[in-house]
Amino acid sequence: MAELHLDSTTIAAGLIHDVVEDTAIKLDKIRIEFGEEIAALVDGVTKLGAVKFKSEEEQQVEYFRKMLLSMARDIRVILIKLADRLHNMRTLQHLAPEKQKRIATETREVYAPLAHRFGIAKVKTELEDLALKYVEPEIYVDIVQKIEMKKEEREDYIKRIVAPIKKALGEAGIKAEVYGRAKHIDSIYRKIKDRKVPFEQIADLMAIRIIVRTKAECYHALGIVHELWKPVGRKFGDYIANPKPNNYQSLHTAIFGPGENIVEIQIRTQEMHHIAENGIAAH
């Protein structure tokens, strides 16, 4: 929660969020010790914890998500709940296998989409990867091993794209942060599933991120990238002019890199990046 730069009241409520549920301490005691605002947040999280997820059917999952949102009168209650769920998922190995699968399924169906709706990319992606680890353990291990086998090869390949982009941006007077990253595991799994192809046929396992200072520099950088590498026509998206409903902004393109491999590229400002990673918490 501190990494999401949440306020001290929310962090305090997060530290004691399950006291009422798990101990003999009553809410009145929290109210006396910490004040009305923290008590209200703790009460909100406790009430959400009492609602049980029962069905994976799409209609009922959406109803369950809406119910959680309507119950949380303060948006910070949901942020505490997401942080709590992320912590639960990180320590899930200590529970029995049937509990692991149930909690992981609920995470994938309910909490990861909520994190996505709030635009909190770093929480969403970790929740999805951890859920896959327990819902489809064999597939998860297989993908992780294959990614590791290609790690050095992938890092060398990324350098061959990042270096000329950095050089060209520098020559154009654009100060930028340029780095490569591997797609997260659940994203690769979905590509395999949706395209019905084996791992070996997934070309766009890599992505490059370019972070610049201004909106104008985003479009300038896009032109430079397209001069260096041939773009993949169907892969362009301007989410700066047309932000996503969760306020996500970025330019998305894809290029044919060395060896005709497809590489996705995101271009955004530092502020856009902060909002993309932290979502509603960034506001």
PDB file of C-alpha atoms in Angstrom:
ATOM      1  CA  MET A   1       0.000   0.000   0.000  1.00  0.00           C
ATOM      2  CA  ALA A   2       2.914   2.352   0.680  1.00  0.00           C
ATOM      3  CA  GLU A   3       4.280   1.481  -2.781  1.00  0.00           C
ATOM      4  CA  LEU A   4       0.954   2.706  -4.214  1.00  0.00           C
ATOM      5  CA  HIS A   5       1.591   6.001  -2.334  1.00  0.00           C
ATOM      6  CA  LEU A   6      -1.662   5.699  -0.372  1.00  0.00           C
ATOM      7  CA  ASP A   7      -2.324   8.119   2.470  1.00  0.00           C
ATOM      8  CA  SER A   8      -1.317   7.390   6.076  1.00  0.00           C
ATOM      9  CA  THR A   9      -4.942   6.816   7.154  1.00  0.00           C
ATOM     10  CA  THR A  10      -5.375   4.022   4.571  1.00  0.00           C
ATOM     11  CA  ILE A  11      -2.042   2.427   5.502  1.00  0.00           C
ATOM     12  CA  ALA A  12      -3.007   2.521   9.197  1.00  0.00           C
ATOM     13  CA  ALA A  13      -6.356   0.888   8.376  1.00  0.00           C
ATOM     14  CA  GLY A  14      -4.509  -1.689   6.257  1.00  0.00           C
ATOM     15  CA  LEU A  15      -2.238  -2.640   9.149  1.00  0.00           C
ATOM     16  CA  ILE A  16      -5.224  -3.439  11.391  1.00  0.00           C
ATOM     17  CA  HIS A  17      -7.745  -4.403   8.669  1.00  0.00           C
ATOM     18  CA  ASP A  18      -8.450  -7.926   9.972  1.00  0.00           C
ATOM     19  CA  VAL A  19      -8.332  -7.239  13.725  1.00  0.00           C
ATOM     20  CA  VAL A  20     -12.137  -7.151  14.105  1.00  0.00           C
ATOM     21  CA  GLU A  21     -12.581 -10.284  11.981  1.00  0.00           C
ATOM     22  CA  ASP A  22      -9.783 -12.370  13.536  1.00  0.00           C
ATOM     23  CA  THR A  23      -9.623 -11.295  17.199  1.00  0.00           C
ATOM     24  CA  ALA A  24     -11.910 -10.420  20.110  1.00  0.00           C
ATOM     25  CA  ILE A  25     -11.305  -6.666  19.541  1.00  0.00           C
ATOM     26  CA  LYS A  26     -14.527  -4.814  18.730  1.00  0.00           C
ATOM     27  CA  LEU A  27     -14.954  -1.973  16.234  1.00  0.00           C
ATOM     28  CA  ASP A  28     -15.748   0.477  19.081  1.00  0.00           C
ATOM     29  CA  LYS A  29     -12.243  -0.118  20.466  1.00  0.00           C
ATOM     30  CA  ILE A  30     -10.739   0.688  17.028  1.00  0.00           C
ATOM     31  CA  ARG A  31     -12.870   3.852  16.909  1.00  0.00           C
ATOM     32  CA  ILE A  32     -11.637   4.999  20.350  1.00  0.00           C
ATOM     33  CA  GLU A  33      -7.962   4.176  19.653  1.00  0.00           C
ATOM     34  CA  PHE A  34      -7.677   5.341  16.025  1.00  0.00           C
ATOM     35  CA  GLY A  35     -10.650   7.566  15.214  1.00  0.00           C
ATOM     36  CA  GLU A  36     -13.786   7.386  13.079  1.00  0.00           C
ATOM     37  CA  GLU A  37     -12.136   7.384   9.637  1.00  0.00           C
ATOM     38  CA  ILE A  38      -9.826   4.413  10.251  1.00  0.00           C
ATOM     39  CA  ALA A  39     -12.653   2.551  12.022  1.00  0.00           C
ATOM     40  CA  ALA A  40     -14.925   3.086   8.982  1.00  0.00           C
ATOM     41  CA  LEU A  41     -12.269   1.675   6.628  1.00  0.00           C
ATOM     42  CA  VAL A  42     -11.676  -1.368   8.856  1.00  0.00           C
ATOM     43  CA  ASP A  43     -15.442  -1.915   9.087  1.00  0.00           C
ATOM     44  CA  GLY A  44     -15.732  -1.711   5.289  1.00  0.00           C
ATOM     45  CA  VAL A  45     -13.000  -4.310   4.728  1.00  0.00           C
ATOM     46  CA  THR A  46     -14.530  -6.595   7.388  1.00  0.00           C
ATOM     47  CA  LYS A  47     -17.939  -6.439   5.670  1.00  0.00           C
ATOM     48  CA  LEU A  48     -16.387  -7.229   2.260  1.00  0.00           C
ATOM     49  CA  GLY A  49     -14.624 -10.231   3.818  1.00  0.00           C
ATOM     50  CA  ALA A  50     -17.973 -11.630   4.944  1.00  0.00           C
ATOM     51  CA  VAL A  51     -19.289 -11.830   1.347  1.00  0.00           C
ATOM     52  CA  LYS A  52     -18.495 -15.211  -0.211  1.00  0.00           C
ATOM     53  CA  PHE A  53     -17.797 -15.875  -3.888  1.00  0.00           C
ATOM     54  CA  LYS A  54     -19.743 -18.901  -5.119  1.00  0.00           C
ATOM     55  CA  SER A  55     -19.941 -19.098  -8.922  1.00  0.00           C
ATOM     56  CA  GLU A  56     -17.549 -18.763 -11.863  1.00  0.00           C
ATOM     57  CA  GLU A  57     -20.385 -18.035 -14.304  1.00  0.00           C
ATOM     58  CA  GLU A  58     -19.684 -14.748 -16.081  1.00  0.00           C
ATOM     59  CA  GLN A  59     -22.977 -13.045 -15.160  1.00  0.00           C
ATOM     60  CA  GLN A  60     -22.670 -13.916 -11.477  1.00  0.00           C
ATOM     61  CA  VAL A  61     -18.976 -12.950 -11.328  1.00  0.00           C
ATOM     62  CA  GLU A  62     -19.848  -9.492 -12.678  1.00  0.00           C
ATOM     63  CA  TYR A  63     -22.706  -9.217 -10.142  1.00  0.00           C
ATOM     64  CA  PHE A  64     -20.287 -10.156  -7.343  1.00  0.00           C
ATOM     65  CA  ARG A  65     -17.786  -7.490  -8.458  1.00  0.00           C
ATOM     66  CA  LYS A  66     -20.541  -4.859  -8.615  1.00  0.00           C
ATOM     67  CA  MET A  67     -21.758  -5.874  -5.164  1.00  0.00           C
ATOM     68  CA  LEU A  68     -18.256  -5.416  -3.707  1.00  0.00           C
ATOM     69  CA  LEU A  69     -17.989  -1.971  -5.322  1.00  0.00           C
ATOM     70  CA  SER A  70     -21.432  -0.873  -4.112  1.00  0.00           C
ATOM     71  CA  MET A  71     -20.694  -2.077  -0.564  1.00  0.00           C
ATOM     72  CA  ALA A  72     -17.462  -0.084  -0.375  1.00  0.00           C
ATOM     73  CA  ARG A  73     -18.639   3.469   0.241  1.00  0.00           C
ATOM     74  CA  ASP A  74     -15.005   4.609   0.343  1.00  0.00           C
ATOM     75  CA  ILE A  75     -12.817   3.550  -2.621  1.00  0.00           C
ATOM     76  CA  ARG A  76      -9.899   3.043  -0.190  1.00  0.00           C
ATOM     77  CA  VAL A  77     -11.707  -0.013   1.208  1.00  0.00           C
ATOM     78  CA  ILE A  78     -11.266  -1.723  -2.187  1.00  0.00           C
ATOM     79  CA  LEU A  79      -7.592  -0.693  -2.333  1.00  0.00           C
ATOM     80  CA  ILE A  80      -7.016  -2.249   1.115  1.00  0.00           C
ATOM     81  CA  LYS A  81      -8.870  -5.386  -0.014  1.00  0.00           C
ATOM     82  CA  LEU A  82      -6.704  -5.657  -3.162  1.00  0.00           C
ATOM     83  CA  ALA A  83      -3.514  -5.269  -1.099  1.00  0.00           C
ATOM     84  CA  ASP A  84      -4.818  -7.889   1.342  1.00  0.00           C
ATOM     85  CA  ARG A  85      -5.594 -10.298  -1.509  1.00  0.00           C
ATOM     86  CA  LEU A  86      -2.138  -9.776  -3.043  1.00  0.00           C
ATOM     87  CA  HIS A  87      -0.552 -10.612   0.318  1.00  0.00           C
ATOM     88  CA  ASN A  88      -2.773 -13.719   0.612  1.00  0.00           C
ATOM     89  CA  MET A  89      -1.730 -14.863  -2.873  1.00  0.00           C
ATOM     90  CA  ARG A  90       1.967 -14.365  -2.077  1.00  0.00           C
ATOM     91  CA  THR A  91       1.635 -16.692   0.920  1.00  0.00           C
ATOM     92  CA  LEU A  92      -0.814 -19.195  -0.586  1.00  0.00           C
ATOM     93  CA  GLN A  93       1.712 -22.068  -0.537  1.00  0.00           C
ATOM     94  CA  HIS A  94       1.005 -22.542   3.182  1.00  0.00           C
ATOM     95  CA  LEU A  95      -2.629 -23.598   2.610  1.00  0.00           C
ATOM     96  CA  ALA A  96      -4.159 -26.934   1.597  1.00  0.00           C
ATOM     97  CA  PRO A  97      -4.389 -27.552  -2.206  1.00  0.00           C
ATOM     98  CA  GLU A  98      -8.213 -27.277  -2.399  1.00  0.00           C
ATOM     99  CA  LYS A  99      -8.090 -23.907  -0.562  1.00  0.00           C
ATOM    100  CA  GLN A 100      -5.294 -22.731  -2.844  1.00  0.00           C
ATOM    101  CA  LYS A 101      -7.364 -23.455  -5.949  1.00  0.00           C
ATOM    102  CA  ARG A 102     -10.526 -21.856  -4.535  1.00  0.00           C
ATOM    103  CA  ILE A 103      -8.762 -18.632  -3.492  1.00  0.00           C
ATOM    104  CA  ALA A 104      -6.753 -18.483  -6.743  1.00  0.00           C
ATOM    105  CA  THR A 105      -9.928 -18.919  -8.835  1.00  0.00           C
ATOM    106  CA  GLU A 106     -11.688 -16.155  -6.895  1.00  0.00           C
ATOM    107  CA  THR A 107      -8.612 -13.952  -7.387  1.00  0.00           C
ATOM    108  CA  ARG A 108      -8.575 -14.525 -11.138  1.00  0.00           C
ATOM    109  CA  GLU A 109     -12.325 -14.033 -11.566  1.00  0.00           C
ATOM    110  CA  VAL A 110     -12.951 -11.161  -9.146  1.00  0.00           C
ATOM    111  CA  TYR A 111      -9.901  -9.342  -7.784  1.00  0.00           C
ATOM    112  CA  ALA A 112      -7.580  -9.183 -10.825  1.00  0.00           C
ATOM    113  CA  PRO A 113     -10.404  -7.668 -12.966  1.00  0.00           C
ATOM    114  CA  LEU A 114     -11.115  -5.143 -10.173  1.00  0.00           C
ATOM    115  CA  ALA A 115      -7.425  -4.141 -10.132  1.00  0.00           C
ATOM    116  CA  HIS A 116      -7.641  -3.792 -13.936  1.00  0.00           C
ATOM    117  CA  ARG A 117     -10.797  -1.668 -13.669  1.00  0.00           C
ATOM    118  CA  PHE A 118      -8.956   0.635 -11.283  1.00  0.00           C
ATOM    119  CA  GLY A 119      -5.960   0.723 -13.659  1.00  0.00           C
ATOM    120  CA  ILE A 120      -3.489  -0.716 -11.132  1.00  0.00           C
ATOM    121  CA  ALA A 121      -1.315  -2.667 -13.580  1.00  0.00           C
ATOM    122  CA  LYS A 122       1.353  -3.891 -11.169  1.00  0.00           C
ATOM    123  CA  VAL A 123      -1.247  -5.421  -8.813  1.00  0.00           C
ATOM    124  CA  LYS A 124      -3.356  -6.850 -11.662  1.00  0.00           C
ATOM    125  CA  THR A 125      -0.433  -8.625 -13.382  1.00  0.00           C
ATOM    126  CA  GLU A 126       0.941 -10.129 -10.166  1.00  0.00           C
ATOM    127  CA  LEU A 127      -2.523 -11.340  -9.110  1.00  0.00           C
ATOM    128  CA  GLU A 128      -3.024 -12.955 -12.546  1.00  0.00           C
ATOM    129  CA  ASP A 129       0.369 -14.691 -12.524  1.00  0.00           C
ATOM    130  CA  LEU A 130      -0.069 -15.986  -8.958  1.00  0.00           C
ATOM    131  CA  ALA A 131      -3.611 -17.185  -9.712  1.00  0.00           C
ATOM    132  CA  LEU A 132      -2.386 -19.100 -12.775  1.00  0.00           C
ATOM    133  CA  LYS A 133       0.282 -20.761 -10.617  1.00  0.00           C
ATOM    134  CA  TYR A 134      -2.423 -22.455  -8.501  1.00  0.00           C
ATOM    135  CA  VAL A 135      -5.293 -22.829 -10.993  1.00  0.00           C
ATOM    136  CA  GLU A 136      -3.140 -24.278 -13.815  1.00  0.00           C
ATOM    137  CA  PRO A 137       0.120 -25.296 -12.057  1.00  0.00           C
ATOM    138  CA  GLU A 138       1.512 -27.503 -14.859  1.00  0.00           C
ATOM    139  CA  ILE A 139       0.968 -24.844 -17.519  1.00  0.00           C
ATOM    140  CA  TYR A 140       2.476 -22.181 -15.223  1.00  0.00           C
ATOM    141  CA  VAL A 141       5.661 -24.216 -14.596  1.00  0.00           C
ATOM    142  CA  ASP A 142       5.981 -25.076 -18.304  1.00  0.00           C
ATOM    143  CA  ILE A 143       5.777 -21.403 -19.359  1.00  0.00           C
ATOM    144  CA  VAL A 144       8.199 -20.258 -16.617  1.00  0.00           C
ATOM    145  CA  GLN A 145      10.764 -22.884 -17.668  1.00  0.00           C
ATOM    146  CA  LYS A 146      10.467 -21.962 -21.357  1.00  0.00           C
ATOM    147  CA  ILE A 147      10.815 -18.247 -20.575  1.00  0.00           C
ATOM    148  CA  GLU A 148      13.922 -18.952 -18.464  1.00  0.00           C
ATOM    149  CA  MET A 149      15.480 -21.031 -21.263  1.00  0.00           C
ATOM    150  CA  LYS A 150      15.123 -18.057 -23.605  1.00  0.00           C
ATOM    151  CA  LYS A 151      16.173 -15.417 -21.066  1.00  0.00           C
ATOM    152  CA  GLU A 152      19.728 -14.653 -22.294  1.00  0.00           C
ATOM    153  CA  GLU A 153      18.644 -14.827 -25.922  1.00  0.00           C
ATOM    154  CA  ARG A 154      15.751 -12.461 -25.152  1.00  0.00           C
ATOM    155  CA  GLU A 155      17.945  -9.978 -23.260  1.00  0.00           C
ATOM    156  CA  ASP A 156      20.422  -9.828 -26.165  1.00  0.00           C
ATOM    157  CA  TYR A 157      17.566  -9.286 -28.588  1.00  0.00           C
ATOM    158  CA  ILE A 158      16.097  -6.456 -26.496  1.00  0.00           C
ATOM    159  CA  LYS A 159      19.505  -4.711 -26.451  1.00  0.00           C
ATOM    160  CA  ARG A 160      19.552  -4.794 -30.272  1.00  0.00           C
ATOM    161  CA  ILE A 161      16.292  -2.803 -30.285  1.00  0.00           C
ATOM    162  CA  VAL A 162      16.789  -0.534 -27.275  1.00  0.00           C
ATOM    163  CA  ALA A 163      20.272   0.756 -28.316  1.00  0.00           C
ATOM    164  CA  PRO A 164      19.271   2.268 -31.706  1.00  0.00           C
ATOM    165  CA  ILE A 165      16.062   3.745 -30.207  1.00  0.00           C
ATOM    166  CA  LYS A 166      18.067   5.445 -27.415  1.00  0.00           C
ATOM    167  CA  LYS A 167      20.599   6.760 -29.942  1.00  0.00           C
ATOM    168  CA  ALA A 168      17.933   8.163 -32.301  1.00  0.00           C
ATOM    169  CA  LEU A 169      15.957   9.755 -29.449  1.00  0.00           C
ATOM    170  CA  GLY A 170      19.155  11.358 -28.104  1.00  0.00           C
ATOM    171  CA  GLU A 171      19.974  12.770 -31.532  1.00  0.00           C
ATOM    172  CA  ALA A 172      16.457  14.255 -31.665  1.00  0.00           C
ATOM    173  CA  GLY A 173      17.000  15.918 -28.274  1.00  0.00           C
ATOM    174  CA  ILE A 174      14.488  13.684 -26.493  1.00  0.00           C
ATOM    175  CA  LYS A 175      15.513  12.633 -23.000  1.00  0.00           C
ATOM    176  CA  ALA A 176      13.944   9.205 -22.464  1.00  0.00           C
ATOM    177  CA  GLU A 177      14.018   6.054 -20.388  1.00  0.00           C
ATOM    178  CA  VAL A 178      13.993   3.012 -22.712  1.00  0.00           C
ATOM    179  CA  TYR A 179      13.900  -0.554 -21.440  1.00  0.00           C
ATOM    180  CA  GLY A 180      12.679  -4.004 -22.392  1.00  0.00           C
ATOM    181  CA  ARG A 181      10.561  -6.420 -20.422  1.00  0.00           C
ATOM    182  CA  ALA A 182       9.192  -9.919 -20.901  1.00  0.00           C
ATOM    183  CA  LYS A 183       5.414 -10.308 -21.044  1.00  0.00           C
ATOM    184  CA  HIS A 184       3.930 -11.562 -17.789  1.00  0.00           C
ATOM    185  CA  ILE A 185       3.158 -15.276 -17.541  1.00  0.00           C
ATOM    186  CA  ASP A 186      -0.642 -15.068 -17.589  1.00  0.00           C
ATOM    187  CA  SER A 187      -0.494 -12.829 -20.680  1.00  0.00           C
ATOM    188  CA  ILE A 188       1.571 -15.492 -22.512  1.00  0.00           C
ATOM    189  CA  TYR A 189      -0.865 -18.201 -21.332  1.00  0.00           C
ATOM    190  CA  ARG A 190      -3.828 -16.249 -22.731  1.00  0.00           C
ATOM    191  CA  LYS A 191      -2.049 -15.795 -26.071  1.00  0.00           C
ATOM    192  CA  ILE A 192      -1.406 -19.561 -26.297  1.00  0.00           C
ATOM    193  CA  LYS A 193      -5.039 -20.271 -25.378  1.00  0.00           C
ATOM    194  CA  ASP A 194      -6.687 -17.619 -27.600  1.00  0.00           C
ATOM    195  CA  ARG A 195      -4.530 -18.229 -30.672  1.00  0.00           C
ATOM    196  CA  LYS A 196      -4.483 -22.003 -30.158  1.00  0.00           C
ATOM    197  CA  VAL A 197      -0.744 -22.171 -30.873  1.00  0.00           C
ATOM    198  CA  PRO A 198       2.211 -23.634 -28.913  1.00  0.00           C
ATOM    199  CA  PHE A 199       4.586 -21.411 -26.894  1.00  0.00           C
ATOM    200  CA  GLU A 200       7.218 -21.649 -29.646  1.00  0.00           C
ATOM    201  CA  GLN A 201       4.908 -19.854 -32.086  1.00  0.00           C
ATOM    202  CA  ILE A 202       4.284 -16.840 -29.846  1.00  0.00           C
ATOM    203  CA  ALA A 203       6.439 -14.179 -31.486  1.00  0.00           C
ATOM    204  CA  ASP A 204       5.588 -11.166 -29.295  1.00  0.00           C
ATOM    205  CA  LEU A 205       6.991 -12.348 -25.968  1.00  0.00           C
ATOM    206  CA  MET A 206       8.846  -9.069 -25.539  1.00  0.00           C
ATOM    207  CA  ALA A 207       7.816  -5.481 -25.050  1.00  0.00           C
ATOM    208  CA  ILE A 208       9.765  -2.227 -25.030  1.00  0.00           C
ATOM    209  CA  ARG A 209       8.715   0.756 -22.952  1.00  0.00           C
ATOM    210  CA  ILE A 210       9.725   4.319 -23.780  1.00  0.00           C
ATOM    211  CA  ILE A 211       9.100   6.979 -21.117  1.00  0.00           C
ATOM    212  CA  VAL A 212       9.505  10.629 -22.171  1.00  0.00           C
ATOM    213  CA  ARG A 213       8.756  14.041 -20.665  1.00  0.00           C
ATOM    214  CA  THR A 214       5.822  15.426 -22.661  1.00  0.00           C
ATOM    215  CA  LYS A 215       2.831  14.314 -24.723  1.00  0.00           C
ATOM    216  CA  ALA A 216       4.380  15.907 -27.850  1.00  0.00           C
ATOM    217  CA  GLU A 217       7.548  13.836 -27.302  1.00  0.00           C
ATOM    218  CA  CYS A 218       5.398  10.661 -27.219  1.00  0.00           C
ATOM    219  CA  TYR A 219       4.273  11.272 -30.810  1.00  0.00           C
ATOM    220  CA  HIS A 220       7.793  12.364 -31.878  1.00  0.00           C
ATOM    221  CA  ALA A 221       9.225   9.152 -30.369  1.00  0.00           C
ATOM    222  CA  LEU A 222       6.575   7.105 -32.201  1.00  0.00           C
ATOM    223  CA  GLY A 223       7.708   8.592 -35.529  1.00  0.00           C
ATOM    224  CA  ILE A 224      11.341   7.794 -34.710  1.00  0.00           C
ATOM    225  CA  VAL A 225      10.488   4.163 -33.832  1.00  0.00           C
ATOM    226  CA  HIS A 226       8.575   3.745 -37.116  1.00  0.00           C
ATOM    227  CA  GLU A 227      11.551   5.163 -39.032  1.00  0.00           C
ATOM    228  CA  LEU A 228      13.864   2.614 -37.417  1.00  0.00           C
ATOM    229  CA  TRP A 229      11.603  -0.449 -37.656  1.00  0.00           C
ATOM    230  CA  LYS A 230       8.717  -1.405 -39.913  1.00  0.00           C
ATOM    231  CA  PRO A 231       5.428  -1.194 -37.932  1.00  0.00           C
ATOM    232  CA  VAL A 232       2.869  -3.994 -37.749  1.00  0.00           C
ATOM    233  CA  GLY A 233      -0.175  -2.184 -39.169  1.00  0.00           C
ATOM    234  CA  ARG A 234      -2.958  -3.778 -37.139  1.00  0.00           C
ATOM    235  CA  LYS A 235      -1.186  -3.288 -33.803  1.00  0.00           C
ATOM    236  CA  PHE A 236      -1.406   0.500 -33.359  1.00  0.00           C
ATOM    237  CA  GLY A 237      -3.426   2.079 -30.548  1.00  0.00           C
ATOM    238  CA  ASP A 238      -3.523   5.735 -29.463  1.00  0.00           C
ATOM    239  CA  TYR A 239      -4.655   5.654 -25.840  1.00  0.00           C
ATOM    240  CA  ILE A 240      -3.347   9.190 -25.274  1.00  0.00           C
ATOM    241  CA  ALA A 241      -5.971  10.799 -27.515  1.00  0.00           C
ATOM    242  CA  ASN A 242      -8.453   8.078 -26.493  1.00  0.00           C
ATOM    243  CA  PRO A 243      -7.717   7.072 -22.876  1.00  0.00           C
ATOM    244  CA  LYS A 244      -9.127   3.771 -21.604  1.00  0.00           C
ATOM    245  CA  PRO A 245     -12.074   3.963 -19.136  1.00  0.00           C
ATOM    246  CA  ASN A 246      -9.662   3.475 -16.197  1.00  0.00           C
ATOM    247  CA  ASN A 247      -7.627   6.582 -17.293  1.00  0.00           C
ATOM    248  CA  TYR A 248      -4.816   4.513 -18.822  1.00  0.00           C
ATOM    249  CA  GLN A 249      -2.872   6.542 -21.400  1.00  0.00           C
ATOM    250  CA  SER A 250      -0.102   5.340 -23.711  1.00  0.00           C
ATOM    251  CA  LEU A 251       0.786   4.919 -27.375  1.00  0.00           C
ATOM    252  CA  HIS A 252       0.902   1.256 -28.399  1.00  0.00           C
ATOM    253  CA  THR A 253       2.615   0.039 -31.524  1.00  0.00           C
ATOM    254  CA  ALA A 254       4.356  -3.122 -32.660  1.00  0.00           C
ATOM    255  CA  ILE A 255       7.358  -3.446 -34.957  1.00  0.00           C
ATOM    256  CA  PHE A 256       9.098  -6.165 -36.909  1.00  0.00           C
ATOM    257  CA  GLY A 257      12.434  -6.364 -35.125  1.00  0.00           C
ATOM    258  CA  PRO A 258      15.570  -8.265 -36.199  1.00  0.00           C
ATOM    259  CA  GLY A 259      14.633 -11.662 -37.651  1.00  0.00           C
ATOM    260  CA  GLU A 260      11.083 -10.376 -38.316  1.00  0.00           C
ATOM    261  CA  ASN A 261      10.092 -11.016 -34.679  1.00  0.00           C
ATOM    262  CA  ILE A 262       7.160  -8.903 -33.486  1.00  0.00           C
ATOM    263  CA  VAL A 263       7.980  -6.615 -30.569  1.00  0.00           C
ATOM    264  CA  GLU A 264       5.349  -4.504 -28.825  1.00  0.00           C
ATOM    265  CA  ILE A 265       6.254  -0.929 -27.866  1.00  0.00           C
ATOM    266  CA  GLN A 266       4.563   1.396 -25.375  1.00  0.00           C
ATOM    267  CA  ILE A 267       5.330   5.116 -25.316  1.00  0.00           C
ATOM    268  CA  ARG A 268       4.153   7.344 -22.471  1.00  0.00           C
ATOM    269  CA  THR A 269       5.120  10.237 -20.195  1.00  0.00           C
ATOM    270  CA  GLN A 270       6.316   9.737 -16.611  1.00  0.00           C
ATOM    271  CA  GLU A 271       2.925  10.898 -15.317  1.00  0.00           C
ATOM    272  CA  MET A 272       1.086   8.461 -17.626  1.00  0.00           C
ATOM    273  CA  HIS A 273       3.391   5.688 -16.425  1.00  0.00           C
ATOM    274  CA  HIS A 274       2.640   6.510 -12.781  1.00  0.00           C
ATOM    275  CA  ILE A 275      -1.111   6.310 -13.484  1.00  0.00           C
ATOM    276  CA  ALA A 276      -0.698   3.083 -15.530  1.00  0.00           C
ATOM    277  CA  GLU A 277       1.132   1.358 -12.675  1.00  0.00           C
ATOM    278  CA  ASN A 278      -0.842   2.761  -9.729  1.00  0.00           C
ATOM    279  CA  GLY A 279      -4.196   3.488 -11.376  1.00  0.00           C
ATOM    280  CA  ILE A 280      -6.847   5.121  -9.226  1.00  0.00           C
ATOM    281  CA  ALA A 281      -4.358   5.243  -6.332  1.00  0.00           C
ATOM    282  CA  ALA A 282      -2.255   7.695  -8.388  1.00  0.00           C
ATOM    283  CA  HIS A 283      -5.095  10.236  -8.161  1.00  0.00           C
TER     284      HIS A 283
END
